Short mmCIF file of N, CA and C in Angstrom, two decimals:
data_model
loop_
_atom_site.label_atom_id
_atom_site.label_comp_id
_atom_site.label_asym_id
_atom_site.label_seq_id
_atom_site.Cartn_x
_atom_site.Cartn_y
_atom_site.Cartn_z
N UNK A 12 24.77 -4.14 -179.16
CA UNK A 12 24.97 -5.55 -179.43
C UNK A 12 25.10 -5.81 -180.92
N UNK A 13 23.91 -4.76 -181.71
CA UNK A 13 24.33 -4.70 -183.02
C UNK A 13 23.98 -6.54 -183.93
N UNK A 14 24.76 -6.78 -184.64
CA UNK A 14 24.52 -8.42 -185.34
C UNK A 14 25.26 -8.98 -184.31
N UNK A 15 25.95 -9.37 -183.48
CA UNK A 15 26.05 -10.19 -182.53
C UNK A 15 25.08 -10.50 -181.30
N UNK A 16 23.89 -9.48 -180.97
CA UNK A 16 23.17 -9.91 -180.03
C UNK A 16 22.19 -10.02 -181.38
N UNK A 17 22.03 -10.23 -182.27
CA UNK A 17 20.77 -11.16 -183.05
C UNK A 17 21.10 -12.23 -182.89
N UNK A 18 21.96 -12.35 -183.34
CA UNK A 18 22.86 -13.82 -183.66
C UNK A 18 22.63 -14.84 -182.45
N UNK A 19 23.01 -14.36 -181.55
CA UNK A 19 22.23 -14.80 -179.83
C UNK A 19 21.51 -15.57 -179.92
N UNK A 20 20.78 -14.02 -180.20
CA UNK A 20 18.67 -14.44 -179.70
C UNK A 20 18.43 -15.36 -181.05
N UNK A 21 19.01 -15.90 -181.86
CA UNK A 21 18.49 -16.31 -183.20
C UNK A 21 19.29 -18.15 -182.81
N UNK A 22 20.09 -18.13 -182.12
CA UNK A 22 20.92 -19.71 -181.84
C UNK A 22 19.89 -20.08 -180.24
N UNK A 23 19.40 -19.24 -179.52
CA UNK A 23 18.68 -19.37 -178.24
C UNK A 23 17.35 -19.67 -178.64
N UNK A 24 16.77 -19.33 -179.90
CA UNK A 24 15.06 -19.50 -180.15
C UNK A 24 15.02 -20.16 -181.79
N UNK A 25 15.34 -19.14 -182.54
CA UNK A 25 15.27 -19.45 -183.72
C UNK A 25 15.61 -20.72 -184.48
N UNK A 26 17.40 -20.67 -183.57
CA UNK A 26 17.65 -22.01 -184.21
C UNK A 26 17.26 -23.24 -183.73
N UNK A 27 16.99 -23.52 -182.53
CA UNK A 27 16.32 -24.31 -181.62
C UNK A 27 14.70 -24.78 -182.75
N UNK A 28 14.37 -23.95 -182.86
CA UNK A 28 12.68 -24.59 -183.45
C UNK A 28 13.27 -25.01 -185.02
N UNK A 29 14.12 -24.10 -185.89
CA UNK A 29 14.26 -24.78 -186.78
C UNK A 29 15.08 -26.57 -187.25
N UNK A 30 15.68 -26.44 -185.90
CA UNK A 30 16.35 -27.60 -185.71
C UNK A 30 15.38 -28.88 -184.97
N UNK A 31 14.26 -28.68 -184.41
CA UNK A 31 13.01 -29.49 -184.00
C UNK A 31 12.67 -29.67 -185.37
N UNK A 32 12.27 -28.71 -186.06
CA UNK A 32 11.02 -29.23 -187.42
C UNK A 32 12.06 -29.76 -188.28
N UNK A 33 13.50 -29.94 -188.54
CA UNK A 33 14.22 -30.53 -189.53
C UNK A 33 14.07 -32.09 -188.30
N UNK A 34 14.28 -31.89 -187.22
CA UNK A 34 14.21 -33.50 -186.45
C UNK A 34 13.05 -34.43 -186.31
N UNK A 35 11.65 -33.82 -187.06
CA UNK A 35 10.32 -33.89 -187.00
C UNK A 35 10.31 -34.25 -188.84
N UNK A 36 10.81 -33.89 -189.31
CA UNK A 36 10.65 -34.15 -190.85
C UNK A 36 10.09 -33.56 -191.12
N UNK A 37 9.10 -32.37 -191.12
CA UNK A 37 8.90 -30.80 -191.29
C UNK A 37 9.61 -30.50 -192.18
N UNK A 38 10.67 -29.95 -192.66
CA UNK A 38 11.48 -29.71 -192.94
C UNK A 38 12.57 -30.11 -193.52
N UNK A 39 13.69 -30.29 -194.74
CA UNK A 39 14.36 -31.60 -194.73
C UNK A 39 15.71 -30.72 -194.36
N UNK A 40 16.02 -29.40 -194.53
CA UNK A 40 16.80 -28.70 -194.67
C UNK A 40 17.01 -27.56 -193.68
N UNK A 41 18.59 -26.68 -193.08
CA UNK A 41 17.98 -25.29 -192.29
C UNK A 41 18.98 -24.81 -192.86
N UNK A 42 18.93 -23.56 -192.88
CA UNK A 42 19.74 -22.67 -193.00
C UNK A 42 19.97 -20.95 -193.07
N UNK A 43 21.29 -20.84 -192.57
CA UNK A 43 21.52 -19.30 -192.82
C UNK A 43 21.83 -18.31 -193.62
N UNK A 44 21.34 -16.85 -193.40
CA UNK A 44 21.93 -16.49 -194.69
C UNK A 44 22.43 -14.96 -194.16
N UNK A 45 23.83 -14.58 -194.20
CA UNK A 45 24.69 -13.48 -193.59
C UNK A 45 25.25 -13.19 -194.75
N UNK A 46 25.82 -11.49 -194.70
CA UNK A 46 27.02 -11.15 -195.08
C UNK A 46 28.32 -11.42 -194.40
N UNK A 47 28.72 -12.33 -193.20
CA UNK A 47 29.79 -12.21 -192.26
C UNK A 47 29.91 -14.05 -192.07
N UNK A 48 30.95 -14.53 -193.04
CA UNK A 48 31.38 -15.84 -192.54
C UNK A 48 31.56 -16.02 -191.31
N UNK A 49 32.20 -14.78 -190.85
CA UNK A 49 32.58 -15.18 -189.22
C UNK A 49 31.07 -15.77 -188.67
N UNK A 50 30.40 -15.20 -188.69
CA UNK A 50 28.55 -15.41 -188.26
C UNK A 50 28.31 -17.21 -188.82
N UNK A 51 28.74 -17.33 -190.13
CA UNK A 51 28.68 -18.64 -190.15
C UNK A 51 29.06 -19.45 -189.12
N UNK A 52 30.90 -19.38 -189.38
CA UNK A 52 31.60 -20.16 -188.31
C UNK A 52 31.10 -20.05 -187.22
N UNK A 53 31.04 -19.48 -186.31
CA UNK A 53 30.47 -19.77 -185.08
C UNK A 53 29.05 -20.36 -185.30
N UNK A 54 28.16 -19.69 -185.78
CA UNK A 54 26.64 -21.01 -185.79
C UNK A 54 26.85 -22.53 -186.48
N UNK A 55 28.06 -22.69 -186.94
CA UNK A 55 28.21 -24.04 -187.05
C UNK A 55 29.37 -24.45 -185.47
N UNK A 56 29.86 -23.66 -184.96
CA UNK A 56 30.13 -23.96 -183.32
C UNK A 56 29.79 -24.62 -182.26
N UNK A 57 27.79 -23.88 -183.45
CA UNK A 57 26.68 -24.16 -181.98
C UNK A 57 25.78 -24.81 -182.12
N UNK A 58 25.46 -25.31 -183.53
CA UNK A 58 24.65 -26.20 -184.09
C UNK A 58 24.92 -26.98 -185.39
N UNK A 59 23.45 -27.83 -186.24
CA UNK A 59 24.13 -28.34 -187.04
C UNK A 59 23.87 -27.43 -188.33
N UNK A 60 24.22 -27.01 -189.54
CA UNK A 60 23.26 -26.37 -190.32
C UNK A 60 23.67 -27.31 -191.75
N UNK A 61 23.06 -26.89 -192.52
CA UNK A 61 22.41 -28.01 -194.00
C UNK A 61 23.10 -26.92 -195.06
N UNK A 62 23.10 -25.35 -194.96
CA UNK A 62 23.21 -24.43 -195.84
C UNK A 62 23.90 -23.20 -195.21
N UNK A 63 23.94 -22.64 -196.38
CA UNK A 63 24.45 -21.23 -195.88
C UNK A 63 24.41 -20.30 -196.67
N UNK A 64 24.11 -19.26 -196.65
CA UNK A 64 24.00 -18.08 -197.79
C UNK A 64 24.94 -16.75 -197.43
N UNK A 65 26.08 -17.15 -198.26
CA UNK A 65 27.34 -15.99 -198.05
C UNK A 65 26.99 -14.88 -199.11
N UNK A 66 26.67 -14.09 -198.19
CA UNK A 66 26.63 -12.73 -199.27
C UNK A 66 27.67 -11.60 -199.56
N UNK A 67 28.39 -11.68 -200.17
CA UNK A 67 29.43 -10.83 -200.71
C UNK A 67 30.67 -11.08 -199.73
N UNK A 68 31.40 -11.75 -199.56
CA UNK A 68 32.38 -12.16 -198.55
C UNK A 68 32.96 -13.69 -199.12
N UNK A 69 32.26 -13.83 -200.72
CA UNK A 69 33.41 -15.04 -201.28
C UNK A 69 33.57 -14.54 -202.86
N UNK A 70 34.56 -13.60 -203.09
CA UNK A 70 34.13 -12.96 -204.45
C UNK A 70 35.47 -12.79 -204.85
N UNK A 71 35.75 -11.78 -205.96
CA UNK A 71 36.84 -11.60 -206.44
C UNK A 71 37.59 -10.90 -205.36
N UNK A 72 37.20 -10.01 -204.77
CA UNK A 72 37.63 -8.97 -204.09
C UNK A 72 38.03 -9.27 -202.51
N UNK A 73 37.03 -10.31 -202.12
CA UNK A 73 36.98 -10.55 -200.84
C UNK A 73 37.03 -12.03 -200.75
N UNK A 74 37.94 -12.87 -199.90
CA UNK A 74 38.35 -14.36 -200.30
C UNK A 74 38.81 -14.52 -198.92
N UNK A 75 38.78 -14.34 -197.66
CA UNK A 75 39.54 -14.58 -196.28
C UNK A 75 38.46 -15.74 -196.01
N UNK A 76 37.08 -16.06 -196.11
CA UNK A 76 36.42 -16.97 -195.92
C UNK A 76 37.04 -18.67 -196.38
N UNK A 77 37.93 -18.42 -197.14
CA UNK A 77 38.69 -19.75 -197.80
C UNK A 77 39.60 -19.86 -196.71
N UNK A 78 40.02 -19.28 -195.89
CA UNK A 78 41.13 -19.72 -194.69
C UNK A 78 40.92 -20.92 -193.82
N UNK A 79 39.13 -20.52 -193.05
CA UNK A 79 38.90 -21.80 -192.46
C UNK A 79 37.40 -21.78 -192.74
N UNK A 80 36.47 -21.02 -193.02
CA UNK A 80 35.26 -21.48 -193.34
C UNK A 80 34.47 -22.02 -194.48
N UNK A 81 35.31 -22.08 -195.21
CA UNK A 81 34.79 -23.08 -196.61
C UNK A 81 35.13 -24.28 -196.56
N UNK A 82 36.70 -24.63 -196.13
CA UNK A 82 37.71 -25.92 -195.82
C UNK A 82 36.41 -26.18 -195.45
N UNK A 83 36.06 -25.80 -194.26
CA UNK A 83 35.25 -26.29 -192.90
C UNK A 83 34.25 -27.10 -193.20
N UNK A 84 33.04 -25.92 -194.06
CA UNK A 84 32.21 -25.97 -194.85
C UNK A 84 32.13 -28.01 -195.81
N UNK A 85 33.23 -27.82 -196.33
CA UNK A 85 33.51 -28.89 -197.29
C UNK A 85 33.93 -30.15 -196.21
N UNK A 86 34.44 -29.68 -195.29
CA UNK A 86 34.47 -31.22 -194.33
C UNK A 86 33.47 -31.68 -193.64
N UNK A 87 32.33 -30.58 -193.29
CA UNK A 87 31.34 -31.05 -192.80
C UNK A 87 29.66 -31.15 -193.40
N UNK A 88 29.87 -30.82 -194.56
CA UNK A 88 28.77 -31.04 -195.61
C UNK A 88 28.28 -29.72 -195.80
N UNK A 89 28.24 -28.90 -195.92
CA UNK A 89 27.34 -27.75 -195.15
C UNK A 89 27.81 -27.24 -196.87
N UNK A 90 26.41 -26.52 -197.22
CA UNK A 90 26.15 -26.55 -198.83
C UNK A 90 26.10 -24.85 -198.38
N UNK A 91 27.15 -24.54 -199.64
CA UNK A 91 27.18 -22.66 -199.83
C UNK A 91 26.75 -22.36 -200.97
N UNK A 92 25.82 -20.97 -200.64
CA UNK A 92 25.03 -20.23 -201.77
C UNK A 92 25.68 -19.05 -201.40
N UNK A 93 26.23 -18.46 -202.96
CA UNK A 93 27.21 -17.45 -202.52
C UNK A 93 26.51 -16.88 -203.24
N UNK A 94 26.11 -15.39 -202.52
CA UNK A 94 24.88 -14.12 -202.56
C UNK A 94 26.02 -13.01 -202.77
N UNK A 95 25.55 -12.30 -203.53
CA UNK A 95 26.30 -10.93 -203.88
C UNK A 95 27.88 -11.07 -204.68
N UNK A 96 27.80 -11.78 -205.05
CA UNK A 96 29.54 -12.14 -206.05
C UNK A 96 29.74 -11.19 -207.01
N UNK A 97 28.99 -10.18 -206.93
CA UNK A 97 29.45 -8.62 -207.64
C UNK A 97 30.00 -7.90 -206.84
N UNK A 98 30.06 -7.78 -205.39
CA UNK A 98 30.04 -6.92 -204.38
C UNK A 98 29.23 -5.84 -204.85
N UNK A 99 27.56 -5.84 -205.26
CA UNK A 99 26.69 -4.99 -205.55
C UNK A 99 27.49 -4.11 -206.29
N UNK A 100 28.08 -4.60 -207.17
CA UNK A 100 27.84 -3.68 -208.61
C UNK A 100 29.61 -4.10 -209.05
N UNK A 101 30.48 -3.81 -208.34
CA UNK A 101 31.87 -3.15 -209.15
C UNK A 101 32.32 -4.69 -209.78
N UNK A 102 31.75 -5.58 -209.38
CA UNK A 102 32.61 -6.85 -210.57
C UNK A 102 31.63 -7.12 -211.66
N UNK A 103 30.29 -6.72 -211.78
CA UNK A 103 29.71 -6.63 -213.16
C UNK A 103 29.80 -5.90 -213.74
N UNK A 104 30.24 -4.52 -213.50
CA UNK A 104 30.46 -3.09 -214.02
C UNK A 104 31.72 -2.86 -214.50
N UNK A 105 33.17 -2.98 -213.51
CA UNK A 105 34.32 -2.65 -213.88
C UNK A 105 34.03 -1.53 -213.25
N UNK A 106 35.01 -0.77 -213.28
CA UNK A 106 35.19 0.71 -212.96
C UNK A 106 34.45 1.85 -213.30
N UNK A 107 33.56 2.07 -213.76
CA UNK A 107 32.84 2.59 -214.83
C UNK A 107 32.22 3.70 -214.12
N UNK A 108 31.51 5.23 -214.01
CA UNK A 108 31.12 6.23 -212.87
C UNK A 108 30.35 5.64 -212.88
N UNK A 109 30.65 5.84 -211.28
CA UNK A 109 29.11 5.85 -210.31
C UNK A 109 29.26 4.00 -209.96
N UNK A 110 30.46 3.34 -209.97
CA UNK A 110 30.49 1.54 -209.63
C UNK A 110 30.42 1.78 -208.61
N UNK A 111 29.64 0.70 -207.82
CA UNK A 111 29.56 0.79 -206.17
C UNK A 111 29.96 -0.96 -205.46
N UNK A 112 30.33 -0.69 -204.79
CA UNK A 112 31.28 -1.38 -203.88
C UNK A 112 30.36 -2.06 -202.32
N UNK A 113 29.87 -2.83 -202.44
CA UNK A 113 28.90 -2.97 -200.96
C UNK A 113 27.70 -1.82 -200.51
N UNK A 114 27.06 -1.52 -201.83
CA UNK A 114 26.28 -0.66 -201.63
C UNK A 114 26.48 0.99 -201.65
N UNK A 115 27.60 1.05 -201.68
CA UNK A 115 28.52 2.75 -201.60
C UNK A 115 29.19 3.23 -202.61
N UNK A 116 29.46 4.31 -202.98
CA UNK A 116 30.39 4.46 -204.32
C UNK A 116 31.90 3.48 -203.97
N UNK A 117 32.28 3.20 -205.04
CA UNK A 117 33.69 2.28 -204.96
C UNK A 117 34.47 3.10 -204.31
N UNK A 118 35.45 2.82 -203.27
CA UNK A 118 36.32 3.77 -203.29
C UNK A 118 37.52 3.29 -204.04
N UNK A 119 38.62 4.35 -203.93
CA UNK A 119 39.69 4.44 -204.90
C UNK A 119 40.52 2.99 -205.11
N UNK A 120 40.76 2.31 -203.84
CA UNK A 120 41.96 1.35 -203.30
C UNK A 120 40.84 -0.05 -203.70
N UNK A 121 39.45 -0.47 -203.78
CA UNK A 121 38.45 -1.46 -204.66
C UNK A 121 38.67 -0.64 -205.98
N UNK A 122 38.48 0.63 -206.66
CA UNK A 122 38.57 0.57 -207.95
C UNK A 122 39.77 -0.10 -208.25
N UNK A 123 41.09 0.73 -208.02
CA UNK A 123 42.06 -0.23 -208.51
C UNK A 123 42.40 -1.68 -208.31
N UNK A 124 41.94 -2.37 -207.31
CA UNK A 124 42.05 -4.05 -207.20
C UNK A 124 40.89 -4.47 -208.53
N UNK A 125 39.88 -3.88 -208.81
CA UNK A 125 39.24 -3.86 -209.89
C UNK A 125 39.96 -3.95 -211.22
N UNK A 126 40.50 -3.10 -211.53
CA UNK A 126 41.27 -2.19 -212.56
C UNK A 126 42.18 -3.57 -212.82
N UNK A 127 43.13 -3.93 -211.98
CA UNK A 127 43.62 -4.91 -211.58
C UNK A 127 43.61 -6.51 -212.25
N UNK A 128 42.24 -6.81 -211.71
CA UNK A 128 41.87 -7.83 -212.61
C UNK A 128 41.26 -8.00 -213.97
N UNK A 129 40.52 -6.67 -213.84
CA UNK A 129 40.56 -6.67 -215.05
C UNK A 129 41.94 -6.39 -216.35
N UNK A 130 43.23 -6.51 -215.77
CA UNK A 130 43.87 -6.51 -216.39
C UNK A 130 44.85 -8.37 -216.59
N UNK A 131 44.00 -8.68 -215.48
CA UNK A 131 44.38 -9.90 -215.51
C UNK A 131 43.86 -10.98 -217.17
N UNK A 132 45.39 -11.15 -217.98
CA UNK A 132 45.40 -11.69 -219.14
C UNK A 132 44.97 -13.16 -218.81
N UNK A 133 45.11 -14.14 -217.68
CA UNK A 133 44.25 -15.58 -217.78
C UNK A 133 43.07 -15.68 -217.91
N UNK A 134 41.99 -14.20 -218.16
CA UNK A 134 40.44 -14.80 -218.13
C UNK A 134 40.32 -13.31 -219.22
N UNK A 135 39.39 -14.10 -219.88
CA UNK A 135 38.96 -13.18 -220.82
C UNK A 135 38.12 -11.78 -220.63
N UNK A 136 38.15 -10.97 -221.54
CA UNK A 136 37.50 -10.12 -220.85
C UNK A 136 36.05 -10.11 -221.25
N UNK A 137 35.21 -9.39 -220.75
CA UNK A 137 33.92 -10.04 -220.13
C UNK A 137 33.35 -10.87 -219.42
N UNK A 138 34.31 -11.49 -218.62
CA UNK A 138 33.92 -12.68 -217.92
C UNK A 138 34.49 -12.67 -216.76
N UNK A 139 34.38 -11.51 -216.27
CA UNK A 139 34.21 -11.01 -214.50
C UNK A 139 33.71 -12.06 -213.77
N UNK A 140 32.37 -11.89 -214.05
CA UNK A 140 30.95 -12.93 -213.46
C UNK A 140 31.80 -14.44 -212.86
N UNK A 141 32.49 -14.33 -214.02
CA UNK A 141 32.76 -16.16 -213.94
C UNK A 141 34.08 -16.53 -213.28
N UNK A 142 35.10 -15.34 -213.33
CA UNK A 142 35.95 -15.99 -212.67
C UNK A 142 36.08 -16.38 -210.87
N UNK A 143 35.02 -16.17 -210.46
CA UNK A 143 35.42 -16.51 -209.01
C UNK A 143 35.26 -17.98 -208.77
N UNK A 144 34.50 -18.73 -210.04
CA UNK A 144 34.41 -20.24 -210.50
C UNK A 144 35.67 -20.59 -210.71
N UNK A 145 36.37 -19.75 -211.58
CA UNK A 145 37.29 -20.23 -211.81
C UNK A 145 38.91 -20.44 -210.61
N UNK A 146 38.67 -19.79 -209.87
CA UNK A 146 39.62 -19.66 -208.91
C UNK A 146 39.72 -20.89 -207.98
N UNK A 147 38.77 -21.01 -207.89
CA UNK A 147 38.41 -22.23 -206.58
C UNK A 147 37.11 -22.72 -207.24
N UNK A 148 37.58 -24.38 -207.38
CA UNK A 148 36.69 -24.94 -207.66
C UNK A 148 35.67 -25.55 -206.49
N UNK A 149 35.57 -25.01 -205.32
CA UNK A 149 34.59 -25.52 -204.25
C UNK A 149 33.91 -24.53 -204.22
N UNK A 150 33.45 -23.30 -204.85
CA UNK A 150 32.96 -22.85 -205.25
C UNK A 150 30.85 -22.92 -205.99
N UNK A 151 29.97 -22.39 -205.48
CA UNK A 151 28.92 -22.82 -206.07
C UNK A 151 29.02 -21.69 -207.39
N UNK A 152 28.26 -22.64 -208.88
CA UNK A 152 28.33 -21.81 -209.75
C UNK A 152 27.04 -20.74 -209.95
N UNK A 153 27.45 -19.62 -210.83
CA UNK A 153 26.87 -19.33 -210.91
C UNK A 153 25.24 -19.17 -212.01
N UNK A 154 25.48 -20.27 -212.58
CA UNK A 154 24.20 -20.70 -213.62
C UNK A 154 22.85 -21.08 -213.22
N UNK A 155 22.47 -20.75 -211.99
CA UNK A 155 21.40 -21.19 -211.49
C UNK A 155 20.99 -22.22 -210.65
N UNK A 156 22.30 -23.37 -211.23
CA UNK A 156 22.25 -24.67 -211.21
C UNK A 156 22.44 -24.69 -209.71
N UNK A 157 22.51 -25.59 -208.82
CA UNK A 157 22.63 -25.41 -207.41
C UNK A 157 23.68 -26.76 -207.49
N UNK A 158 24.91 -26.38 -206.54
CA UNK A 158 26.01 -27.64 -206.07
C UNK A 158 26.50 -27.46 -204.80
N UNK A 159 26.88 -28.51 -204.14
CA UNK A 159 27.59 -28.19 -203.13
C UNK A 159 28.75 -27.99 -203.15
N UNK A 160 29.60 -27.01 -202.27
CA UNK A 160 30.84 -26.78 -202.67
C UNK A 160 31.94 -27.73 -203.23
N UNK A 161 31.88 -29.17 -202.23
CA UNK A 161 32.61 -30.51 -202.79
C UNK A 161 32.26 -31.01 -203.85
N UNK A 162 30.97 -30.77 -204.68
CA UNK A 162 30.53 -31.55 -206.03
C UNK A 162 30.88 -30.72 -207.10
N UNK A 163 31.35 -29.25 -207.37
CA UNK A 163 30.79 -28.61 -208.22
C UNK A 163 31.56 -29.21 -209.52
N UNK A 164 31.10 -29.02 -211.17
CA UNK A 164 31.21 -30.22 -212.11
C UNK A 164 32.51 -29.88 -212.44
N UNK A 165 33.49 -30.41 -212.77
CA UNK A 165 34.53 -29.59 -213.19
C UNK A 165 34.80 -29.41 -214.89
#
């Protein structure tokens, strides 16, 4: 069943009580936190949620979540905290031995999409970190500061 039978048992129990104590005032807020937008989209299918914590699946490298789950995201309020925007290591590093890629050594076909932007002349260099701000401004930044994707300052 793997992350789809969590996901289940977590919309059958989990989300059920957290969605009582946000209806109880317990709570003012719920939310999830995945590496797999798809996992988003569908728990917003099946309930309501306040948040979301995308981990490595809205970055330089990886951007298919902008097709329909951010739009989505932004039409229905639903506030993104985007977790892992290095893909654990290769967009703070660059190419450099031993960059890793989702936890693994980089392989060849991420080094060069790497290589890549970093050859990209519109953003300066050193400032990896920042351009996934810059791409899309529905975007949460990364300064600590907390926004929702529709507010962020421009």
């Amino acid at each position: 069943a793997g992350n789809r039978g969590h996901f289940e048992t977590a919309m059958k129990g989990g989300y059920k009580a957290l969605d009582e104590l946000r209806a109880s005032g317990a709570v003012k807020a719920i939310g999830l936190g995945v590496n797999e937008w798809q996992i988003c989209e569908d728990a917003m299918d099946r309930g309501r949620w306040d948040v979301f914590l995308l981990a490595g699946r809205y970055t330089l490298l990886e951007q298919q979540s902008l097709d329909s789950f951010l739009p989505r995201c932004v039409k229905e309020g639903v506030s993104i905290v985007i977790g892992g925007a290095f893909n654990s290591g290769i967009l703070a590093t660059g190419t450099v031995e031993g960059a890793t890629y989702n936890y693994a050594p980089a392989p060849p076909e991420i080094r060069a999409k790497v290589d890549a932007i970093d050859r990209d002349e519109a953003v300066a260099e050193g400032s990896r970190h920042r351009r996934v701000e810059l791409r899309d401004d529905r975007a949460c930044r990364l300064d600590g500061r907390r926004y929702r994707i529709d507010r962020c300052p421009q």
